[in-house]
PDB file of N, CA and C in Angstrom:
ATOM      1  N   MET A   1       2.207   8.496 -12.099  1.00  0.00           N
ATOM      2  CA  MET A   1       2.327   8.256 -10.674  1.00  0.00           C
ATOM      3  C   MET A   1       3.054   9.447 -10.053  1.00  0.00           C
ATOM      4  N   ARG A   2       2.441  10.040  -9.052  1.00  0.00           N
ATOM      5  CA  ARG A   2       3.109  11.141  -8.365  1.00  0.00           C
ATOM      6  C   ARG A   2       3.956  10.582  -7.233  1.00  0.00           C
ATOM      7  N   THR A   3       5.016  11.267  -6.892  1.00  0.00           N
ATOM      8  CA  THR A   3       5.896  10.831  -5.822  1.00  0.00           C
ATOM      9  C   THR A   3       5.296  11.211  -4.485  1.00  0.00           C
ATOM     10  N   ILE A   4       5.143  10.250  -3.621  1.00  0.00           N
ATOM     11  CA  ILE A   4       4.591  10.473  -2.292  1.00  0.00           C
ATOM     12  C   ILE A   4       5.749  10.656  -1.326  1.00  0.00           C
ATOM     13  N   GLN A   5       5.765  11.774  -0.625  1.00  0.00           N
ATOM     14  CA  GLN A   5       6.884  12.099   0.252  1.00  0.00           C
ATOM     15  C   GLN A   5       6.544  12.019   1.736  1.00  0.00           C
ATOM     16  N   ILE A   6       5.276  12.219   2.108  1.00  0.00           N
ATOM     17  CA  ILE A   6       4.922  12.231   3.527  1.00  0.00           C
ATOM     18  C   ILE A   6       3.723  11.310   3.766  1.00  0.00           C
ATOM     19  N   PHE A   7       3.618  10.818   4.988  1.00  0.00           N
ATOM     20  CA  PHE A   7       2.589   9.842   5.301  1.00  0.00           C
ATOM     21  C   PHE A   7       1.184  10.400   5.103  1.00  0.00           C
ATOM     22  N   ALA A   8       0.965  11.672   5.382  1.00  0.00           N
ATOM     23  CA  ALA A   8      -0.365  12.268   5.188  1.00  0.00           C
ATOM     24  C   ALA A   8      -0.806  12.119   3.735  1.00  0.00           C
ATOM     25  N   ASP A   9       0.139  12.189   2.811  1.00  0.00           N
ATOM     26  CA  ASP A   9      -0.192  11.976   1.403  1.00  0.00           C
ATOM     27  C   ASP A   9      -0.632  10.538   1.153  1.00  0.00           C
ATOM     28  N   ILE A  10       0.014   9.592   1.813  1.00  0.00           N
ATOM     29  CA  ILE A  10      -0.370   8.188   1.668  1.00  0.00           C
ATOM     30  C   ILE A  10      -1.807   8.008   2.153  1.00  0.00           C
ATOM     31  N   GLN A  11      -2.129   8.602   3.296  1.00  0.00           N
ATOM     32  CA  GLN A  11      -3.488   8.476   3.832  1.00  0.00           C
ATOM     33  C   GLN A  11      -4.512   9.008   2.842  1.00  0.00           C
ATOM     34  N   GLN A  12      -4.218  10.135   2.215  1.00  0.00           N
ATOM     35  CA  GLN A  12      -5.151  10.721   1.254  1.00  0.00           C
ATOM     36  C   GLN A  12      -5.257   9.858   0.002  1.00  0.00           C
ATOM     37  N   VAL A  13      -4.130   9.393  -0.506  1.00  0.00           N
ATOM     38  CA  VAL A  13      -4.129   8.555  -1.703  1.00  0.00           C
ATOM     39  C   VAL A  13      -4.869   7.251  -1.427  1.00  0.00           C
ATOM     40  N   TYR A  14      -4.655   6.675  -0.262  1.00  0.00           N
ATOM     41  CA  TYR A  14      -5.335   5.435   0.123  1.00  0.00           C
ATOM     42  C   TYR A  14      -6.846   5.657   0.182  1.00  0.00           C
ATOM     43  N   SER A  15      -7.270   6.722   0.825  1.00  0.00           N
ATOM     44  CA  SER A  15      -8.688   7.035   0.922  1.00  0.00           C
ATOM     45  C   SER A  15      -9.298   7.247  -0.463  1.00  0.00           C
ATOM     46  N   ASP A  16      -8.608   7.992  -1.296  1.00  0.00           N
ATOM     47  CA  ASP A  16      -9.064   8.217  -2.669  1.00  0.00           C
ATOM     48  C   ASP A  16      -9.127   6.900  -3.439  1.00  0.00           C
ATOM     49  N   PHE A  17      -8.150   6.042  -3.221  1.00  0.00           N
ATOM     50  CA  PHE A  17      -8.083   4.744  -3.885  1.00  0.00           C
ATOM     51  C   PHE A  17      -9.297   3.890  -3.516  1.00  0.00           C
ATOM     52  N   LEU A  18      -9.657   3.887  -2.237  1.00  0.00           N
ATOM     53  CA  LEU A  18     -10.812   3.108  -1.788  1.00  0.00           C
ATOM     54  C   LEU A  18     -12.112   3.623  -2.391  1.00  0.00           C
ATOM     55  N   ASN A  19     -12.196   4.919  -2.602  1.00  0.00           N
ATOM     56  CA  ASN A  19     -13.437   5.537  -3.054  1.00  0.00           C
ATOM     57  C   ASN A  19     -13.510   5.796  -4.556  1.00  0.00           C
ATOM     58  N   ASN A  20     -12.464   5.446  -5.297  1.00  0.00           N
ATOM     59  CA  ASN A  20     -12.390   5.755  -6.718  1.00  0.00           C
ATOM     60  C   ASN A  20     -13.062   4.660  -7.544  1.00  0.00           C
ATOM     61  N   GLY A  21     -14.061   5.035  -8.293  1.00  0.00           N
ATOM     62  CA  GLY A  21     -14.779   4.081  -9.127  1.00  0.00           C
ATOM     63  C   GLY A  21     -14.056   3.701 -10.401  1.00  0.00           C
ATOM     64  N   GLN A  22     -12.919   4.330 -10.712  1.00  0.00           N
ATOM     65  CA  GLN A  22     -12.199   4.017 -11.936  1.00  0.00           C
ATOM     66  C   GLN A  22     -11.388   2.725 -11.820  1.00  0.00           C
ATOM     67  N   TYR A  23     -11.086   2.313 -10.615  1.00  0.00           N
ATOM     68  CA  TYR A  23     -10.328   1.081 -10.420  1.00  0.00           C
ATOM     69  C   TYR A  23     -11.272  -0.107 -10.488  1.00  0.00           C
ATOM     70  N   PRO A  24     -10.737  -1.275 -10.785  1.00  0.00           N
ATOM     71  CA  PRO A  24     -11.601  -2.471 -10.739  1.00  0.00           C
ATOM     72  C   PRO A  24     -12.203  -2.601  -9.342  1.00  0.00           C
ATOM     73  N   ARG A  25     -13.303  -3.258  -9.263  1.00  0.00           N
ATOM     74  CA  ARG A  25     -13.945  -3.433  -7.956  1.00  0.00           C
ATOM     75  C   ARG A  25     -12.971  -4.121  -7.007  1.00  0.00           C
ATOM     76  N   LEU A  26     -12.620  -3.417  -5.943  1.00  0.00           N
ATOM     77  CA  LEU A  26     -11.662  -3.961  -4.980  1.00  0.00           C
ATOM     78  C   LEU A  26     -12.211  -5.196  -4.282  1.00  0.00           C
ATOM     79  N   GLU A  27     -13.538  -5.285  -4.175  1.00  0.00           N
ATOM     80  CA  GLU A  27     -14.145  -6.439  -3.510  1.00  0.00           C
ATOM     81  C   GLU A  27     -13.837  -7.743  -4.240  1.00  0.00           C
ATOM     82  N   SER A  28     -13.514  -7.655  -5.531  1.00  0.00           N
ATOM     83  CA  SER A  28     -13.231  -8.861  -6.299  1.00  0.00           C
ATOM     84  C   SER A  28     -11.809  -9.376  -6.066  1.00  0.00           C
ATOM     85  N   LEU A  29     -10.983  -8.585  -5.402  1.00  0.00           N
ATOM     86  CA  LEU A  29      -9.607  -9.000  -5.120  1.00  0.00           C
ATOM     87  C   LEU A  29      -9.492  -9.492  -3.689  1.00  0.00           C
ATOM     88  N   ASN A  30      -8.573 -10.436  -3.450  1.00  0.00           N
ATOM     89  CA  ASN A  30      -8.300 -10.827  -2.067  1.00  0.00           C
ATOM     90  C   ASN A  30      -7.402  -9.777  -1.423  1.00  0.00           C
ATOM     91  N   ASN A  31      -7.135  -9.902  -0.140  1.00  0.00           N
ATOM     92  CA  ASN A  31      -6.346  -8.898   0.578  1.00  0.00           C
ATOM     93  C   ASN A  31      -4.964  -8.729  -0.042  1.00  0.00           C
ATOM     94  N   TRP A  32      -4.345  -9.820  -0.430  1.00  0.00           N
ATOM     95  CA  TRP A  32      -3.029  -9.789  -1.071  1.00  0.00           C
ATOM     96  C   TRP A  32      -3.099  -8.999  -2.375  1.00  0.00           C
ATOM     97  N   GLY A  33      -4.129  -9.236  -3.181  1.00  0.00           N
ATOM     98  CA  GLY A  33      -4.282  -8.548  -4.449  1.00  0.00           C
ATOM     99  C   GLY A  33      -4.547  -7.058  -4.279  1.00  0.00           C
ATOM    100  N   LYS A  34      -5.325  -6.702  -3.280  1.00  0.00           N
ATOM    101  CA  LYS A  34      -5.615  -5.292  -3.008  1.00  0.00           C
ATOM    102  C   LYS A  34      -4.335  -4.546  -2.644  1.00  0.00           C
ATOM    103  N   ASN A  35      -3.537  -5.159  -1.763  1.00  0.00           N
ATOM    104  CA  ASN A  35      -2.263  -4.552  -1.377  1.00  0.00           C
ATOM    105  C   ASN A  35      -1.362  -4.362  -2.589  1.00  0.00           C
ATOM    106  N   ARG A  36      -1.193  -5.418  -3.357  1.00  0.00           N
ATOM    107  CA  ARG A  36      -0.313  -5.397  -4.520  1.00  0.00           C
ATOM    108  C   ARG A  36      -0.782  -4.342  -5.522  1.00  0.00           C
ATOM    109  N   PHE A  37      -2.071  -4.274  -5.766  1.00  0.00           N
ATOM    110  CA  PHE A  37      -2.620  -3.310  -6.723  1.00  0.00           C
ATOM    111  C   PHE A  37      -2.389  -1.881  -6.230  1.00  0.00           C
ATOM    112  N   PHE A  38      -2.663  -1.616  -4.957  1.00  0.00           N
ATOM    113  CA  PHE A  38      -2.470  -0.283  -4.395  1.00  0.00           C
ATOM    114  C   PHE A  38      -1.012   0.154  -4.482  1.00  0.00           C
ATOM    115  N   PHE A  39      -0.102  -0.694  -4.006  1.00  0.00           N
ATOM    116  CA  PHE A  39       1.312  -0.322  -4.008  1.00  0.00           C
ATOM    117  C   PHE A  39       1.857  -0.164  -5.424  1.00  0.00           C
ATOM    118  N   SER A  40       1.408  -1.002  -6.343  1.00  0.00           N
ATOM    119  CA  SER A  40       1.917  -0.882  -7.718  1.00  0.00           C
ATOM    120  C   SER A  40       1.423   0.392  -8.393  1.00  0.00           C
ATOM    121  N   GLN A  41       0.286   0.917  -7.974  1.00  0.00           N
ATOM    122  CA  GLN A  41      -0.257   2.138  -8.558  1.00  0.00           C
ATOM    123  C   GLN A  41       0.384   3.404  -7.996  1.00  0.00           C
ATOM    124  N   HIS A  42       0.893   3.348  -6.765  1.00  0.00           N
ATOM    125  CA  HIS A  42       1.283   4.574  -6.076  1.00  0.00           C
ATOM    126  C   HIS A  42       2.724   4.622  -5.556  1.00  0.00           C
ATOM    127  N   PHE A  43       3.461   3.545  -5.726  1.00  0.00           N
ATOM    128  CA  PHE A  43       4.843   3.517  -5.243  1.00  0.00           C
ATOM    129  C   PHE A  43       5.723   2.841  -6.278  1.00  0.00           C
ATOM    130  N   ARG A  44       6.980   3.156  -6.210  1.00  0.00           N
ATOM    131  CA  ARG A  44       7.960   2.422  -7.019  1.00  0.00           C
ATOM    132  C   ARG A  44       8.212   1.108  -6.299  1.00  0.00           C
ATOM    133  N   MET A  45       7.869   0.025  -6.965  1.00  0.00           N
ATOM    134  CA  MET A  45       8.053  -1.286  -6.362  1.00  0.00           C
ATOM    135  C   MET A  45       9.401  -1.829  -6.789  1.00  0.00           C
ATOM    136  N   ILE A  46      10.189  -2.220  -5.804  1.00  0.00           N
ATOM    137  CA  ILE A  46      11.531  -2.727  -6.062  1.00  0.00           C
ATOM    138  C   ILE A  46      11.484  -4.231  -6.283  1.00  0.00           C
ATOM    139  N   GLU A  47      10.802  -4.928  -5.403  1.00  0.00           N
ATOM    140  CA  GLU A  47      10.621  -6.370  -5.540  1.00  0.00           C
ATOM    141  C   GLU A  47       9.140  -6.657  -5.427  1.00  0.00           C
ATOM    142  N   ASP A  48       8.666  -7.443  -6.365  1.00  0.00           N
ATOM    143  CA  ASP A  48       7.248  -7.714  -6.431  1.00  0.00           C
ATOM    144  C   ASP A  48       7.064  -9.144  -6.933  1.00  0.00           C
ATOM    145  N   TRP A  49       7.366 -10.095  -6.078  1.00  0.00           N
ATOM    146  CA  TRP A  49       7.259 -11.494  -6.470  1.00  0.00           C
ATOM    147  C   TRP A  49       5.823 -11.956  -6.301  1.00  0.00           C
ATOM    148  N   TYR A  50       5.305 -12.601  -7.303  1.00  0.00           N
ATOM    149  CA  TYR A  50       3.917 -13.039  -7.262  1.00  0.00           C
ATOM    150  C   TYR A  50       3.712 -14.297  -6.428  1.00  0.00           C
ATOM    151  N   MET A  51       4.779 -14.908  -5.985  1.00  0.00           N
ATOM    152  CA  MET A  51       4.653 -16.119  -5.179  1.00  0.00           C
ATOM    153  C   MET A  51       4.776 -15.834  -3.687  1.00  0.00           C
ATOM    154  N   THR A  52       4.941 -14.600  -3.310  1.00  0.00           N
ATOM    155  CA  THR A  52       5.145 -14.265  -1.905  1.00  0.00           C
ATOM    156  C   THR A  52       4.339 -13.032  -1.537  1.00  0.00           C
ATOM    157  N   GLU A  53       4.102 -12.863  -0.279  1.00  0.00           N
ATOM    158  CA  GLU A  53       3.377 -11.696   0.211  1.00  0.00           C
ATOM    159  C   GLU A  53       4.319 -10.545   0.543  1.00  0.00           C
ATOM    160  N   GLN A  54       5.606 -10.734   0.286  1.00  0.00           N
ATOM    161  CA  GLN A  54       6.618  -9.728   0.560  1.00  0.00           C
ATOM    162  C   GLN A  54       6.699  -8.735  -0.596  1.00  0.00           C
ATOM    163  N   ILE A  55       6.601  -7.448  -0.291  1.00  0.00           N
ATOM    164  CA  ILE A  55       6.700  -6.390  -1.294  1.00  0.00           C
ATOM    165  C   ILE A  55       7.722  -5.374  -0.793  1.00  0.00           C
ATOM    166  N   VAL A  56       8.611  -4.950  -1.667  1.00  0.00           N
ATOM    167  CA  VAL A  56       9.580  -3.912  -1.311  1.00  0.00           C
ATOM    168  C   VAL A  56       9.227  -2.667  -2.116  1.00  0.00           C
ATOM    169  N   ILE A  57       8.998  -1.568  -1.389  1.00  0.00           N
ATOM    170  CA  ILE A  57       8.644  -0.308  -2.043  1.00  0.00           C
ATOM    171  C   ILE A  57       9.642   0.774  -1.665  1.00  0.00           C
ATOM    172  N   GLU A  58       9.656   1.823  -2.474  1.00  0.00           N
ATOM    173  CA  GLU A  58      10.442   2.999  -2.142  1.00  0.00           C
ATOM    174  C   GLU A  58       9.476   4.082  -1.663  1.00  0.00           C
ATOM    175  N   PHE A  59       9.758   4.637  -0.508  1.00  0.00           N
ATOM    176  CA  PHE A  59       8.957   5.727   0.048  1.00  0.00           C
ATOM    177  C   PHE A  59       9.909   6.731   0.670  1.00  0.00           C
ATOM    178  N   ASN A  60       9.793   7.970   0.234  1.00  0.00           N
ATOM    179  CA  ASN A  60      10.608   9.042   0.791  1.00  0.00           C
ATOM    180  C   ASN A  60      12.104   8.713   0.717  1.00  0.00           C
ATOM    181  N   GLN A  61      12.512   8.191  -0.426  1.00  0.00           N
ATOM    182  CA  GLN A  61      13.900   7.866  -0.727  1.00  0.00           C
ATOM    183  C   GLN A  61      14.487   6.794   0.181  1.00  0.00           C
ATOM    184  N   GLN A  62      13.625   5.955   0.751  1.00  0.00           N
ATOM    185  CA  GLN A  62      14.064   4.798   1.534  1.00  0.00           C
ATOM    186  C   GLN A  62      13.298   3.581   1.034  1.00  0.00           C
ATOM    187  N   PHE A  63      13.854   2.406   1.293  1.00  0.00           N
ATOM    188  CA  PHE A  63      13.230   1.163   0.860  1.00  0.00           C
ATOM    189  C   PHE A  63      12.629   0.458   2.062  1.00  0.00           C
ATOM    190  N   TYR A  64      11.422  -0.075   1.869  1.00  0.00           N
ATOM    191  CA  TYR A  64      10.709  -0.762   2.936  1.00  0.00           C
ATOM    192  C   TYR A  64      10.225  -2.107   2.436  1.00  0.00           C
ATOM    193  N   SER A  65      10.495  -3.135   3.236  1.00  0.00           N
ATOM    194  CA  SER A  65      10.001  -4.461   2.941  1.00  0.00           C
ATOM    195  C   SER A  65       8.715  -4.657   3.738  1.00  0.00           C
ATOM    196  N   LEU A  66       7.623  -4.848   3.030  1.00  0.00           N
ATOM    197  CA  LEU A  66       6.320  -4.985   3.661  1.00  0.00           C
ATOM    198  C   LEU A  66       5.852  -6.424   3.570  1.00  0.00           C
ATOM    199  N   ASP A  67       5.479  -6.984   4.697  1.00  0.00           N
ATOM    200  CA  ASP A  67       4.916  -8.330   4.737  1.00  0.00           C
ATOM    201  C   ASP A  67       3.403  -8.180   4.695  1.00  0.00           C
ATOM    202  N   THR A  68       2.838  -8.233   3.503  1.00  0.00           N
ATOM    203  CA  THR A  68       1.400  -8.013   3.368  1.00  0.00           C
ATOM    204  C   THR A  68       0.587  -9.159   3.952  1.00  0.00           C
ATOM    205  N   GLY A  69       1.242 -10.275   4.265  1.00  0.00           N
ATOM    206  CA  GLY A  69       0.546 -11.376   4.932  1.00  0.00           C
ATOM    207  C   GLY A  69       0.126 -11.009   6.338  1.00  0.00           C
ATOM    208  N   SER A  70       0.820 -10.045   6.936  1.00  0.00           N
ATOM    209  CA  SER A  70       0.473  -9.610   8.290  1.00  0.00           C
ATOM    210  C   SER A  70      -0.446  -8.393   8.283  1.00  0.00           C
ATOM    211  N   ALA A  71      -0.802  -7.910   7.093  1.00  0.00           N
ATOM    212  CA  ALA A  71      -1.649  -6.720   6.974  1.00  0.00           C
ATOM    213  C   ALA A  71      -3.088  -7.033   7.366  1.00  0.00           C
ATOM    214  N   PRO A  72      -3.743  -6.099   8.041  1.00  0.00           N
ATOM    215  CA  PRO A  72      -5.164  -6.278   8.318  1.00  0.00           C
ATOM    216  C   PRO A  72      -5.966  -6.141   7.023  1.00  0.00           C
ATOM    217  N   ASP A  73      -7.250  -6.327   7.102  1.00  0.00           N
ATOM    218  CA  ASP A  73      -8.113  -6.187   5.935  1.00  0.00           C
ATOM    219  C   ASP A  73      -7.874  -4.832   5.272  1.00  0.00           C
ATOM    220  N   PHE A  74      -7.586  -4.850   3.991  1.00  0.00           N
ATOM    221  CA  PHE A  74      -7.264  -3.631   3.249  1.00  0.00           C
ATOM    222  C   PHE A  74      -8.392  -2.602   3.326  1.00  0.00           C
ATOM    223  N   MET A  75      -9.615  -3.048   3.414  1.00  0.00           N
ATOM    224  CA  MET A  75     -10.764  -2.145   3.399  1.00  0.00           C
ATOM    225  C   MET A  75     -11.035  -1.508   4.763  1.00  0.00           C
ATOM    226  N   ASP A  76     -10.350  -1.956   5.816  1.00  0.00           N
ATOM    227  CA  ASP A  76     -10.511  -1.382   7.160  1.00  0.00           C
ATOM    228  C   ASP A  76      -9.506  -0.244   7.309  1.00  0.00           C
ATOM    229  N   GLU A  77      -9.929   0.961   6.964  1.00  0.00           N
ATOM    230  CA  GLU A  77      -9.015   2.094   6.834  1.00  0.00           C
ATOM    231  C   GLU A  77      -8.223   2.383   8.103  1.00  0.00           C
ATOM    232  N   GLU A  78      -8.863   2.365   9.256  1.00  0.00           N
ATOM    233  CA  GLU A  78      -8.165   2.696  10.505  1.00  0.00           C
ATOM    234  C   GLU A  78      -7.080   1.671  10.832  1.00  0.00           C
ATOM    235  N   LYS A  79      -7.433   0.400  10.797  1.00  0.00           N
ATOM    236  CA  LYS A  79      -6.447  -0.654  11.110  1.00  0.00           C
ATOM    237  C   LYS A  79      -5.353  -0.720  10.056  1.00  0.00           C
ATOM    238  N   TYR A  80      -5.731  -0.521   8.791  1.00  0.00           N
ATOM    239  CA  TYR A  80      -4.742  -0.608   7.729  1.00  0.00           C
ATOM    240  C   TYR A  80      -3.715   0.519   7.824  1.00  0.00           C
ATOM    241  N   MET A  81      -4.183   1.731   8.099  1.00  0.00           N
ATOM    242  CA  MET A  81      -3.260   2.864   8.229  1.00  0.00           C
ATOM    243  C   MET A  81      -2.348   2.693   9.447  1.00  0.00           C
ATOM    244  N   THR A  82      -2.862   2.123  10.524  1.00  0.00           N
ATOM    245  CA  THR A  82      -2.025   1.841  11.697  1.00  0.00           C
ATOM    246  C   THR A  82      -0.936   0.844  11.324  1.00  0.00           C
ATOM    247  N   TRP A  83      -1.313  -0.218  10.619  1.00  0.00           N
ATOM    248  CA  TRP A  83      -0.342  -1.232  10.190  1.00  0.00           C
ATOM    249  C   TRP A  83       0.709  -0.614   9.262  1.00  0.00           C
ATOM    250  N   LEU A  84       0.251   0.171   8.285  1.00  0.00           N
ATOM    251  CA  LEU A  84       1.188   0.759   7.325  1.00  0.00           C
ATOM    252  C   LEU A  84       2.132   1.745   8.008  1.00  0.00           C
ATOM    253  N   ARG A  85       1.617   2.500   8.938  1.00  0.00           N
ATOM    254  CA  ARG A  85       2.455   3.440   9.704  1.00  0.00           C
ATOM    255  C   ARG A  85       3.555   2.663  10.445  1.00  0.00           C
ATOM    256  N   GLU A  86       3.210   1.543  11.041  1.00  0.00           N
ATOM    257  CA  GLU A  86       4.212   0.718  11.746  1.00  0.00           C
ATOM    258  C   GLU A  86       5.229   0.147  10.761  1.00  0.00           C
ATOM    259  N   GLN A  87       4.755  -0.317   9.605  1.00  0.00           N
ATOM    260  CA  GLN A  87       5.659  -0.878   8.596  1.00  0.00           C
ATOM    261  C   GLN A  87       6.672   0.157   8.090  1.00  0.00           C
ATOM    262  N   LEU A  88       6.200   1.399   8.006  1.00  0.00           N
ATOM    263  CA  LEU A  88       7.065   2.472   7.517  1.00  0.00           C
ATOM    264  C   LEU A  88       7.776   3.178   8.660  1.00  0.00           C
ATOM    265  N   SER A  89       7.619   2.643   9.864  1.00  0.00           N
ATOM    266  CA  SER A  89       8.259   3.183  11.076  1.00  0.00           C
ATOM    267  C   SER A  89       7.917   4.648  11.298  1.00  0.00           C
ATOM    268  N   ILE A  90       6.665   4.998  11.099  1.00  0.00           N
ATOM    269  CA  ILE A  90       6.189   6.345  11.317  1.00  0.00           C
ATOM    270  C   ILE A  90       5.248   6.302  12.522  1.00  0.00           C
ATOM    271  N   ILE A  91       5.765   6.641  13.660  1.00  0.00           N
ATOM    272  CA  ILE A  91       4.960   6.553  14.896  1.00  0.00           C
ATOM    273  C   ILE A  91       4.775   7.899  15.502  1.00  0.00           C
TER     274      ILE A  91
END
């Protein structure tokens, strides 16, 4: 796992993740599972409870609590990146 330091890197990793055939078919996962799988592959996860949609990740040496229940469809790149930018307070 490489350390992601800037949001532009997240956008590229996310795009690559959506288009990468090496991962299990994302269509077989629900939105919660897609989020969890993506974050576990590309970020240091601090809290990752399987009974909740709350995920805490480390990004750029800060911790962020993400409510994936409020996330738009993971496969909708434009809406998802807007949501993630807001969650990470990058406006």
